[in-house]
Coordinates of C-alpha atoms and ligand atoms in Angstrom, one line a residue:
X1 CA 0.0 0.0 0.0
X2 CA 1.2 3.5 -0.8
X3 CA 2.2 5.6 2.2
X4 CA -0.1 8.3 3.3
X5 CA 1.4 11.3 5.1
X6 CA 0.1 11.9 8.6
X7 CA -0.6 15.5 7.8
X8 CA -3.1 14.4 5.1
X9 CA -4.9 12.1 7.5
X10 CA -5.1 14.7 10.2
X11 CA -6.2 17.4 7.8
X12 CA -8.9 15.5 5.9
X13 CA -10.1 13.5 9.0
X14 CA -11.6 11.2 6.5
X15 CA -12.7 8.0 8.4
X16 CA -13.1 4.6 6.9
X17 CA -10.1 4.7 4.7
X18 CA -7.4 2.0 4.6
X19 CA -4.0 3.6 5.0
X20 CA -0.3 2.8 5.4
X21 CA 1.7 5.3 7.5
X22 CA 5.4 5.3 8.3
X23 CA 7.2 7.3 10.9
X24 CA 8.9 7.3 14.3
X25 CA 7.4 6.4 17.6
X26 CA 7.1 9.4 19.9
X27 CA 5.5 7.5 22.8
X28 CA 3.8 4.2 23.6
X29 CA 1.3 3.8 26.5
X30 CA -0.7 1.0 28.0
X31 CA 0.7 -1.5 25.5
X32 CA -1.9 -0.1 23.2
X33 CA -1.5 3.5 22.0
X34 CA 1.4 4.5 19.8
X35 CA 1.9 8.2 19.0
X36 CA 3.6 8.2 15.6
X37 CA 5.2 11.3 13.9
X38 CA 6.4 11.4 10.3
X39 CA 7.6 15.1 10.3
X40 CA 4.9 16.2 7.8
X41 CA 3.3 18.2 10.5
X42 CA 3.4 19.0 14.2
X43 CA 0.7 16.5 15.2
X44 CA 1.2 12.8 15.9
X45 CA -1.3 10.2 14.8
X46 CA -2.5 7.8 17.5
X47 CA -2.2 4.2 16.4
X48 CA -4.3 1.8 18.4
X49 CA -3.2 -1.8 18.5
X50 CA -5.2 -4.7 19.6
X51 CA -4.7 -5.9 23.2
X52 CA -2.7 -9.1 23.5
X53 CA -0.3 -8.4 20.6
X54 CA 2.9 -10.3 20.2
X55 CA 5.3 -9.8 23.2
X56 CA 8.4 -9.3 21.1
X57 CA 6.6 -6.7 19.0
X58 CA 5.3 -4.8 22.0
X59 CA 8.9 -4.7 23.4
X60 CA 10.3 -3.1 20.3
X61 CA 7.7 -0.3 20.1
X62 CA 9.9 2.2 21.9
X63 CA 10.4 5.9 21.6
X64 CA 12.5 6.6 18.5
X65 CA 11.9 3.3 16.7
X66 CA 10.6 3.5 13.1
X67 CA 7.4 1.8 12.3
X68 CA 5.1 1.0 9.4
X69 CA 1.4 0.7 10.2
X70 CA -1.4 -0.6 8.0
X71 CA -4.9 0.1 9.4
X72 CA -8.2 1.9 9.1
X73 CA -8.8 5.6 10.0
X74 CA -11.5 5.7 12.6
X75 CA -13.1 8.4 14.8
X76 CA -11.1 8.7 18.0
X77 CA -12.7 7.9 21.3
X78 CA -9.9 9.6 23.2
X79 CA -9.4 13.3 23.8
X80 CA -7.0 15.4 21.8
X81 CA -7.5 14.0 18.3
X82 CA -10.5 13.6 16.0
X83 CA -9.2 10.5 14.2
X84 CA -6.9 7.7 14.9
X85 CA -5.7 4.5 13.2
X86 CA -6.9 1.1 14.2
X87 CA -4.0 -1.0 13.3
X88 CA -4.2 -4.3 11.3
X89 CA -0.5 -4.7 11.4
X90 CA 2.5 -2.9 12.9
X91 CA 6.0 -3.6 11.5
X92 CA 9.1 -2.3 13.2
X93 CA 11.4 -0.9 10.5
X94 CA 14.3 0.1 12.8
X95 CA 14.6 -0.6 16.5
X96 CA 15.7 2.0 19.0
X97 CA 17.2 0.9 22.2
X98 CA 15.7 3.0 25.0
X99 CA 18.7 2.5 27.1
X100 CA 20.9 4.2 24.6
X101 CA 18.6 6.7 22.8
X102 CA 19.7 10.1 24.0
X103 CA 16.5 11.8 23.2
X104 CA 13.9 10.9 25.8
X105 CA 11.0 13.2 25.3
X106 CA 9.2 12.7 28.7
X107 CA 11.0 15.4 30.6
X108 CA 11.5 18.2 28.2
X109 CA 15.2 18.3 27.2
X110 CA 16.8 21.8 27.4
X111 CA 17.7 23.6 24.2
X112 CA 21.4 23.5 25.2
X113 CA 21.3 19.7 25.6
X114 CA 19.5 19.4 22.2
X115 CA 22.3 21.4 20.6
X116 CA 24.7 18.7 21.7
X117 CA 22.6 16.1 19.9
X118 CA 21.7 18.3 16.9
X119 CA 21.7 15.2 14.7
X120 CA 18.6 14.0 16.6
X121 CA 16.9 17.2 17.6
X122 CA 14.8 17.4 14.4
X123 CA 12.7 14.8 16.0
X124 CA 11.4 17.1 18.7
X125 CA 8.3 19.2 18.4
X126 CA 10.2 22.5 18.8
X127 CA 12.8 21.7 16.1
X128 CA 10.2 20.2 13.8
X129 CA 8.3 23.4 14.0
X130 CA 11.4 25.6 13.6
X131 CA 12.6 23.9 10.5
X132 CA 9.3 23.6 8.9
X133 CA 9.0 27.4 9.4
X134 CA 12.5 27.9 8.1
X135 CA 11.6 25.9 4.9
X136 CA 8.4 28.0 4.4
X137 CA 10.4 31.2 4.8
X138 CA 12.9 30.1 2.3
X139 CA 10.2 29.2 -0.2
X140 CA 8.5 32.6 0.4
X141 CA 11.7 34.4 -0.3
X142 CA 12.0 32.9 -3.7
X143 CA 8.3 33.3 -4.4
X144 CA 8.4 37.0 -3.4
X145 CA 11.3 37.8 -5.8
X146 CA 10.1 35.5 -8.6
X147 CA 6.6 37.1 -8.5
X148 CA 8.3 40.4 -9.0
X149 CA 10.5 39.4 -11.9
X150 CA 13.8 39.3 -10.2
X151 CA 16.5 37.0 -11.5
X152 CA 18.0 34.6 -8.9
X153 CA 21.8 34.9 -9.4
X154 CA 24.2 32.3 -7.9
X155 CA 27.1 34.4 -6.8
X156 CA 30.4 32.6 -6.0
X157 CA 31.2 31.1 -2.7
X158 CA 34.9 31.1 -3.2
X159 CA 36.2 34.6 -4.0
X160 CA 39.4 36.7 -3.9
X161 CA 37.6 39.8 -2.6
X162 CA 36.4 41.0 0.7
X163 CA 33.0 42.7 0.0
X164 CA 32.6 44.2 3.4
X165 CA 36.3 45.2 3.8
X166 CA 36.2 44.0 7.4
X167 CA 38.9 41.3 6.9
X168 CA 36.8 38.6 8.6
X169 CA 37.4 35.9 6.0
X170 CA 38.1 32.2 6.0
X171 CA 41.0 31.4 3.7
X172 CA 40.5 28.7 1.0
X173 CA 43.7 27.0 0.2
X174 CA 45.2 23.7 -0.8
X175 CA 48.8 24.7 0.1
X176 CA 50.5 22.3 2.5
X177 CA 50.6 23.6 6.1
X178 CA 54.2 22.2 6.4
X179 CA 56.9 23.5 4.0
X180 CA 54.4 26.0 2.7
X181 CA 55.8 27.6 -0.5
X182 CA 57.1 31.1 0.4
X183 CA 58.3 34.2 -1.4
X184 CA 61.8 35.5 -0.8
X185 CA 60.5 37.9 1.9
X186 CA 59.0 35.0 3.8
X187 CA 55.3 35.6 2.9
X188 CA 53.2 32.7 1.6
X189 CA 53.5 32.3 -2.2
X190 CA 49.9 32.1 -3.3
X191 CA 50.9 31.8 -6.9
X192 CA 51.5 28.1 -6.0
X193 CA 48.0 27.8 -4.5
X194 CA 45.0 26.1 -6.2
X195 CA 43.6 29.3 -7.8
X196 CA 47.0 30.9 -8.2
X197 CA 46.1 33.6 -5.7
X198 CA 44.8 34.1 -2.2
X199 CA 41.1 33.2 -2.0
X200 CA 38.5 33.0 0.8
X201 CA 34.9 32.1 1.4
X202 CA 32.6 34.9 0.6
X203 CA 31.3 37.3 3.2
X204 CA 28.6 38.6 0.8
X205 CA 27.4 38.1 -2.7
X206 CA 26.6 41.8 -3.1
X207 CA 29.5 42.9 -5.4
X208 CA 28.7 40.2 -8.0
X209 CA 24.9 40.8 -7.6
X210 CA 25.6 44.5 -8.5
X211 CA 27.2 43.2 -11.8
X212 CA 24.0 41.2 -12.5
X213 CA 21.7 44.2 -11.7
X214 CA 23.5 46.2 -14.3
X215 CA 22.1 43.8 -16.9
X216 CA 18.9 42.2 -15.5
X217 CA 17.8 45.3 -13.6
X218 CA 16.6 43.2 -10.6
X219 CA 18.5 40.3 -9.1
X220 CA 18.8 38.6 -5.8
X221 CA 21.1 36.1 -4.2
X222 CA 20.2 33.6 -1.5
X223 CA 23.2 31.6 -0.4
X224 CA 25.6 30.8 2.4
X225 CA 28.0 33.5 3.6
X226 CA 30.9 33.1 6.0
X227 CA 32.4 35.4 8.6
X228 CA 35.4 34.6 10.7
X229 CA 34.4 37.1 13.4
X230 CA 35.0 35.9 16.9
X231 CA 31.5 36.8 18.1
X232 CA 30.0 34.3 20.5
X233 CA 26.6 35.9 20.7
X234 CA 23.0 34.6 20.3
X235 CA 22.8 36.4 16.9
X236 CA 26.1 35.5 15.2
X237 CA 27.1 32.5 13.2
X238 CA 30.3 31.9 11.3
X239 CA 28.2 30.4 8.5
X240 CA 24.9 32.0 7.8
X241 CA 22.5 32.4 4.8
X242 CA 21.8 35.8 3.4
X243 CA 19.3 37.2 0.9
X244 CA 20.7 40.1 -1.1
X245 CA 18.5 41.8 -3.7
X246 CA 20.1 44.4 -5.9
X247 CA 18.1 46.8 -8.1
X248 CA 19.1 49.1 -10.8
X249 CA 17.5 52.6 -10.8
X250 CA 16.4 52.2 -7.2
X251 CA 17.4 54.9 -4.7
X252 CA 17.5 54.5 -0.9
X253 CA 13.8 55.2 -0.5
X254 CA 12.9 52.5 -3.1
X255 CA 15.3 50.3 -1.2
X256 CA 13.5 50.8 2.1
X257 CA 10.1 50.1 0.5
X258 CA 11.4 46.9 -1.1
X259 CA 12.8 45.7 2.2
X260 CA 9.7 46.5 4.1
X261 CA 7.4 44.8 1.5
X262 CA 9.7 41.8 1.5
X263 CA 9.7 41.3 5.3
X264 CA 6.0 41.8 5.5
X265 CA 5.4 39.3 2.7
X266 CA 7.4 36.4 4.0
X267 CA 5.9 36.8 7.5
X268 CA 2.4 36.9 6.1
X269 CA 3.1 33.8 3.9
X270 CA 4.4 31.9 7.0
X271 CA 1.4 33.0 9.1
X272 CA -0.8 31.6 6.4
X273 CA 1.0 28.3 5.8
X274 CA 2.5 27.3 9.2
X275 CA -0.2 28.3 11.7
X276 CA 0.1 25.2 13.7
X277 CA 3.9 25.4 14.0
X278 CA 3.7 29.1 15.0
X279 CA 1.0 28.4 17.6
X280 CA 3.2 25.8 19.1
X281 CA 6.3 28.1 19.1
X282 CA 4.2 30.9 20.6
X283 CA 3.3 28.7 23.5
X284 CA 6.9 27.5 23.9
X285 CA 7.9 31.1 24.1
X286 CA 5.4 31.9 26.7
X287 CA 6.7 29.0 28.8
X288 CA 10.3 30.2 28.2
X289 CA 9.4 33.8 29.2
X290 CA 8.0 32.6 32.5
X291 CA 11.5 31.5 33.5
X292 CA 12.8 35.1 33.0
X293 CA 12.7 38.0 35.4
X294 CA 9.7 40.2 34.9
X295 CA 11.7 43.1 33.5
X296 CA 13.2 41.0 30.7
X297 CA 9.9 39.5 29.5
X298 CA 8.5 40.5 26.2
X299 CA 4.8 41.5 26.6
X300 CA 3.6 40.7 23.1
X301 CA 2.9 37.1 22.2
X302 CA 4.6 35.8 19.1
X303 CA 1.7 35.7 16.7
X304 CA 0.5 39.1 17.7
X305 CA 4.0 40.5 17.3
X306 CA 4.2 39.1 13.8
X307 CA 0.8 40.5 12.9
X308 CA 1.8 43.9 14.3
X309 CA 4.9 43.9 12.0
X310 CA 2.7 42.9 9.0
X311 CA 0.1 45.5 9.6
X312 CA 2.1 48.6 10.5
X313 CA 4.6 50.7 8.7
X314 CA 8.1 50.6 10.0
X315 CA 9.5 53.7 11.7
X316 CA 12.0 55.6 9.5
X317 CA 14.6 57.8 11.3
X318 CA 18.1 59.1 10.6
X319 CA 21.1 57.9 12.4
X320 CA 21.4 61.4 13.9
X321 CA 17.9 61.2 15.2
X322 CA 18.6 57.8 16.7
X323 CA 21.7 59.1 18.5
X324 CA 19.7 62.0 19.9
X325 CA 16.9 59.7 21.1
X326 CA 19.5 57.6 22.9
X327 CA 21.2 60.6 24.4
X328 CA 17.9 61.7 25.8
X329 CA 16.7 58.3 27.0
X330 CA 16.3 57.5 30.7
X331 CA 18.6 54.5 30.0
X332 CA 21.4 56.8 29.0
X333 CA 20.8 59.3 31.8
X334 CA 20.8 56.5 34.4
X335 CA 24.0 55.1 32.8
X336 CA 22.2 51.8 32.0
X337 CA 24.1 51.4 28.7
X338 CA 27.3 49.5 28.8
X339 CA 28.7 51.3 25.8
X340 CA 28.9 55.1 25.5
X341 CA 26.7 57.1 23.1
X342 CA 27.9 59.9 20.8
X343 CA 27.6 60.9 17.2
X344 CA 29.9 58.6 15.2
X345 CA 29.6 55.4 17.2
X346 CA 28.7 52.1 15.6
X347 CA 25.6 51.4 17.6
X348 CA 25.8 48.4 19.9
X349 CA 23.0 45.8 20.1
X350 CA 21.9 47.4 23.4
X351 CA 21.3 50.7 21.7
X352 CA 19.5 49.2 18.7
X353 CA 17.3 47.2 21.0
X354 CA 16.5 50.2 23.1
X355 CA 15.3 52.0 20.0
X356 CA 13.0 49.2 18.8
X357 CA 11.9 47.6 22.0
X358 CA 11.6 50.5 24.4
X359 CA 11.2 53.6 22.3
X360 CA 9.4 52.8 19.1
X361 CA 8.1 49.3 20.0
X362 CA 8.2 48.3 16.3
X363 CA 10.8 47.8 13.5
X364 CA 12.8 50.8 12.7
X365 CA 14.8 51.7 9.6
X366 CA 17.8 53.9 10.3
X367 CA 19.4 55.8 7.5
X368 CA 22.3 58.2 7.0
X369 CA 25.1 56.5 9.0
X370 CA 28.5 58.1 9.4
X371 CA 30.6 57.0 6.4
X372 CA 33.5 56.0 8.6
X373 CA 31.6 53.1 10.2
X374 CA 30.2 51.8 6.9
X375 CA 31.6 49.9 3.8
X376 CA 33.3 51.6 0.9
X377 CA 30.5 51.0 -1.7
X378 CA 27.8 53.1 0.0
X379 CA 26.7 56.3 -1.7
X380 CA 28.2 59.4 -0.1
X381 CA 25.7 62.0 0.9
X382 CA 26.2 65.7 0.1
X383 CA 27.1 66.6 3.7
X384 CA 30.4 64.8 3.3
X385 CA 29.9 63.0 6.6
X386 CA 27.2 60.4 6.0
X387 CA 26.3 57.7 3.5
X388 CA 23.0 56.5 2.1
X389 CA 23.0 53.4 4.3
X390 CA 20.0 51.7 5.9
X391 CA 19.8 49.2 8.7
X392 CA 16.5 47.6 9.7
X393 CA 16.3 46.9 13.4
X394 CA 13.6 44.6 14.9
X395 CA 12.5 43.8 18.4
X396 CA 14.3 40.9 20.1
X397 CA 17.0 40.8 17.4
X398 CA 18.5 44.2 16.6
X399 CA 19.9 44.4 13.1
X400 CA 18.0 42.2 10.6
X401 CA 18.9 44.0 7.4
X402 CA 21.9 46.1 6.3
X403 CA 21.9 47.8 3.0
X404 CA 22.4 51.0 1.0
X405 CA 22.2 53.0 -2.1
X406 CA 25.5 52.3 -3.9
X407 CA 28.1 54.8 -5.0
X408 CA 27.6 54.9 -8.7
X409 CA 30.0 57.8 -9.4
X410 CA 33.4 56.4 -10.5
X411 CA 35.5 59.3 -9.1
X412 CA 33.8 59.3 -5.7
X413 CA 34.0 55.5 -5.5
X414 CA 37.6 55.3 -6.5
X415 CA 38.5 58.0 -4.0
X416 CA 36.7 56.2 -1.2
X417 CA 38.4 52.9 -2.0
X418 CA 41.8 54.5 -2.0
X419 CA 41.0 56.1 1.4
X420 CA 40.0 52.8 2.8
X421 CA 42.9 50.8 1.2
X422 CA 40.7 48.7 -1.0
X423 CA 42.8 47.6 -4.0
X424 CA 41.3 49.3 -7.0
X425 CA 43.3 47.5 -9.6
X426 CA 42.2 44.0 -8.4
X427 CA 38.6 45.3 -8.3
X428 CA 38.6 46.6 -11.9
X429 CA 35.6 44.4 -12.6
X430 CA 33.6 46.1 -10.0
X431 CA 34.7 49.6 -11.1
X432 CA 33.9 48.6 -14.7
X433 CA 30.1 48.8 -14.0
X434 CA 30.7 52.5 -13.1
X435 CA 32.7 53.0 -16.3
X436 CA 30.2 51.3 -18.7
X437 CA 26.7 52.6 -18.3
X438 CA 26.6 53.3 -14.6
X439 CA 23.2 53.9 -13.0
X440 CA 22.1 54.6 -9.5
X441 CA 21.2 51.4 -7.8
X442 CA 20.6 50.0 -4.3
X443 CA 20.3 46.8 -2.4
X444 CA 20.4 45.1 1.0
X445 CA 21.3 42.0 2.8
X446 CA 18.9 40.2 5.1
X447 CA 20.3 37.6 7.5
X448 CA 18.1 34.6 7.0
X449 CA 18.7 33.0 10.4
X450 CA 17.9 36.3 12.1
X451 CA 14.7 36.3 10.2
X452 CA 13.9 32.7 11.3
X453 CA 14.7 33.8 14.8
X454 CA 12.3 36.7 14.6
X455 CA 9.5 34.6 13.2
X456 CA 9.9 31.6 15.5
X457 CA 10.8 33.5 18.6
X458 CA 13.9 31.3 19.2
X459 CA 16.3 33.2 21.4
X460 CA 19.5 31.6 20.2
X461 CA 20.6 31.7 16.5
X462 CA 22.1 28.2 17.0
X463 CA 18.6 26.9 17.3
X464 CA 17.4 28.0 13.9
X465 CA 20.1 26.5 11.6
X466 CA 20.4 22.8 11.4
X467 CA 24.1 22.5 12.2
X468 CA 25.5 25.8 13.5
X469 CA 29.1 26.9 12.9
X470 CA 30.4 29.1 15.7
X471 CA 33.8 29.7 17.2
X472 CA 35.3 26.4 18.4
X473 CA 32.3 24.5 17.1
X474 CA 31.8 22.6 13.8
X475 CA 30.3 19.4 15.0
X476 CA 28.2 17.3 12.6
Ligands
4AD501 O1 25.2 44.3 7.4 P1 25.9 43.2 6.6 O2 27.3 42.9 6.9 O3 25.7 43.7 5.0 C1 26.3 43.1 3.9 O4 26.8 42.0 3.9 C2 25.9 43.8 2.6 N1 26.8 43.3 1.6 C3 24.5 43.5 2.3 C4 24.0 44.1 1.1 O5 23.9 45.4 1.1 N2 23.8 43.4 0.0 O6 25.1 41.9 6.7 C5 23.7 41.8 6.3 C6 22.9 41.1 7.3 C7 22.9 41.7 8.7 O7 21.9 42.7 8.8 C8 22.5 40.5 9.5 O8 21.1 40.2 9.5 C9 23.2 39.3 8.8 O9 23.4 39.8 7.5 N3 24.5 39.0 9.4 C10 24.6 37.9 10.2 N4 23.8 36.9 10.6 C11 24.3 35.9 11.3 N5 25.6 35.8 11.7 C12 26.5 36.8 11.4 N6 27.7 36.7 11.8 C13 26.0 37.9 10.6 N7 26.6 39.0 10.0 C14 25.6 39.6 9.4
MG502 MG1 25.4 45.5 9.0

């Protein structure tokens, strides 16, 4: 018999049908009721086996074992489900020794413990919900851009450039670590390396996306990016996924509109398609918040928070306004910030979160940052001090999006690159777009895991990517 997914049975609630289901045992009670989950949805199906079944079979129905069940869908007598399966036969596909299985679901395992057994954590309700939501968000990203005629461009993962100019790159090399070929001055001779030059994993696909935008008009990338920054926080990964749209003829205002529409759309799509998962995650968050001191609790439940974001315009302020708000805040006056505030600082997470969580209580787009704290490619404003940058800050996360209008004027761009010691000869291909039919254009990068965090309410970024890469950790 062809396998039916548990989701379909629970959705249609059509009784009388003969089905085969396959999945993993979540629990087994009274030698009679098996809760089986196949990952197609949050819910388990209850399988009822006849009393007096074979002893050996009963013994091998343990949490974690995989089973195949043939039976009939019948109205359930028990509470909690409308239908269940009356089993004709139960076959154990793969046994699971309860003495050795590290995932015992009875007493809720902590997220920290589950991180250590990340190869098994997909089998919990929480991670099932998180990764189904992650999938839907990824699909919604592609749907949003496809529906608007953007070309999905696969930008390289191995590159010789540092798009952000921050020097936080992982080197890619096949040179031997012993007897490394060296130049006369002792430096490593990368001419001998695989690519004949020094290469690294990309920190961003933006520069190549800009090349595409100069032909297709509207492109986006959605791929892995890598940063060797030694930040052990709940919002940083060394390997994360980023979505980077780049649009010719867009200025900074169009860029903000696009980013806002985009965020609203993917949240709305997920609210529509993963209701059950989000409701579970909302409840999980309420339980988690109860463990926190009152002052740190967020007062808006997850789904209401998402609906608020969907239905309200984001606040738009300049960096200068933001600094003034911070300087006038009770938090600043009472010296509650760890880091000082003054015009010119790169705002710390505590500052960003104050703005969105305490002051505006909604997402905020900050524009016009000082040029000295931003990348070389951002368009310089007429004041000579600021650039047409935009960061989107959201409650609970801080920076979700970073973007800008790009410097399309060759002379200004070259000058800025020289000031910032970005090699202009090597980057001739980037500068060529400014030589051959340059146009104003803009784009941004949205950190996909931070989006998943925002939508699922998961506090730690390590819990929204299947196998997180962080300093001193590359298990699995
Ligand atoms: O602000 P960032 O560094 O901007 C860029 O990379 C631009 N090239 C984007 C563009 O204009 N096309 O990074 C963009 C976003 C951040 O706002 C954040 O959400 C996420 O990427 N991000 C990280 N997410 C997880 N771990 C990290 N270490 C991250 N660094 C940045
Ligand atoms: Mg940024």
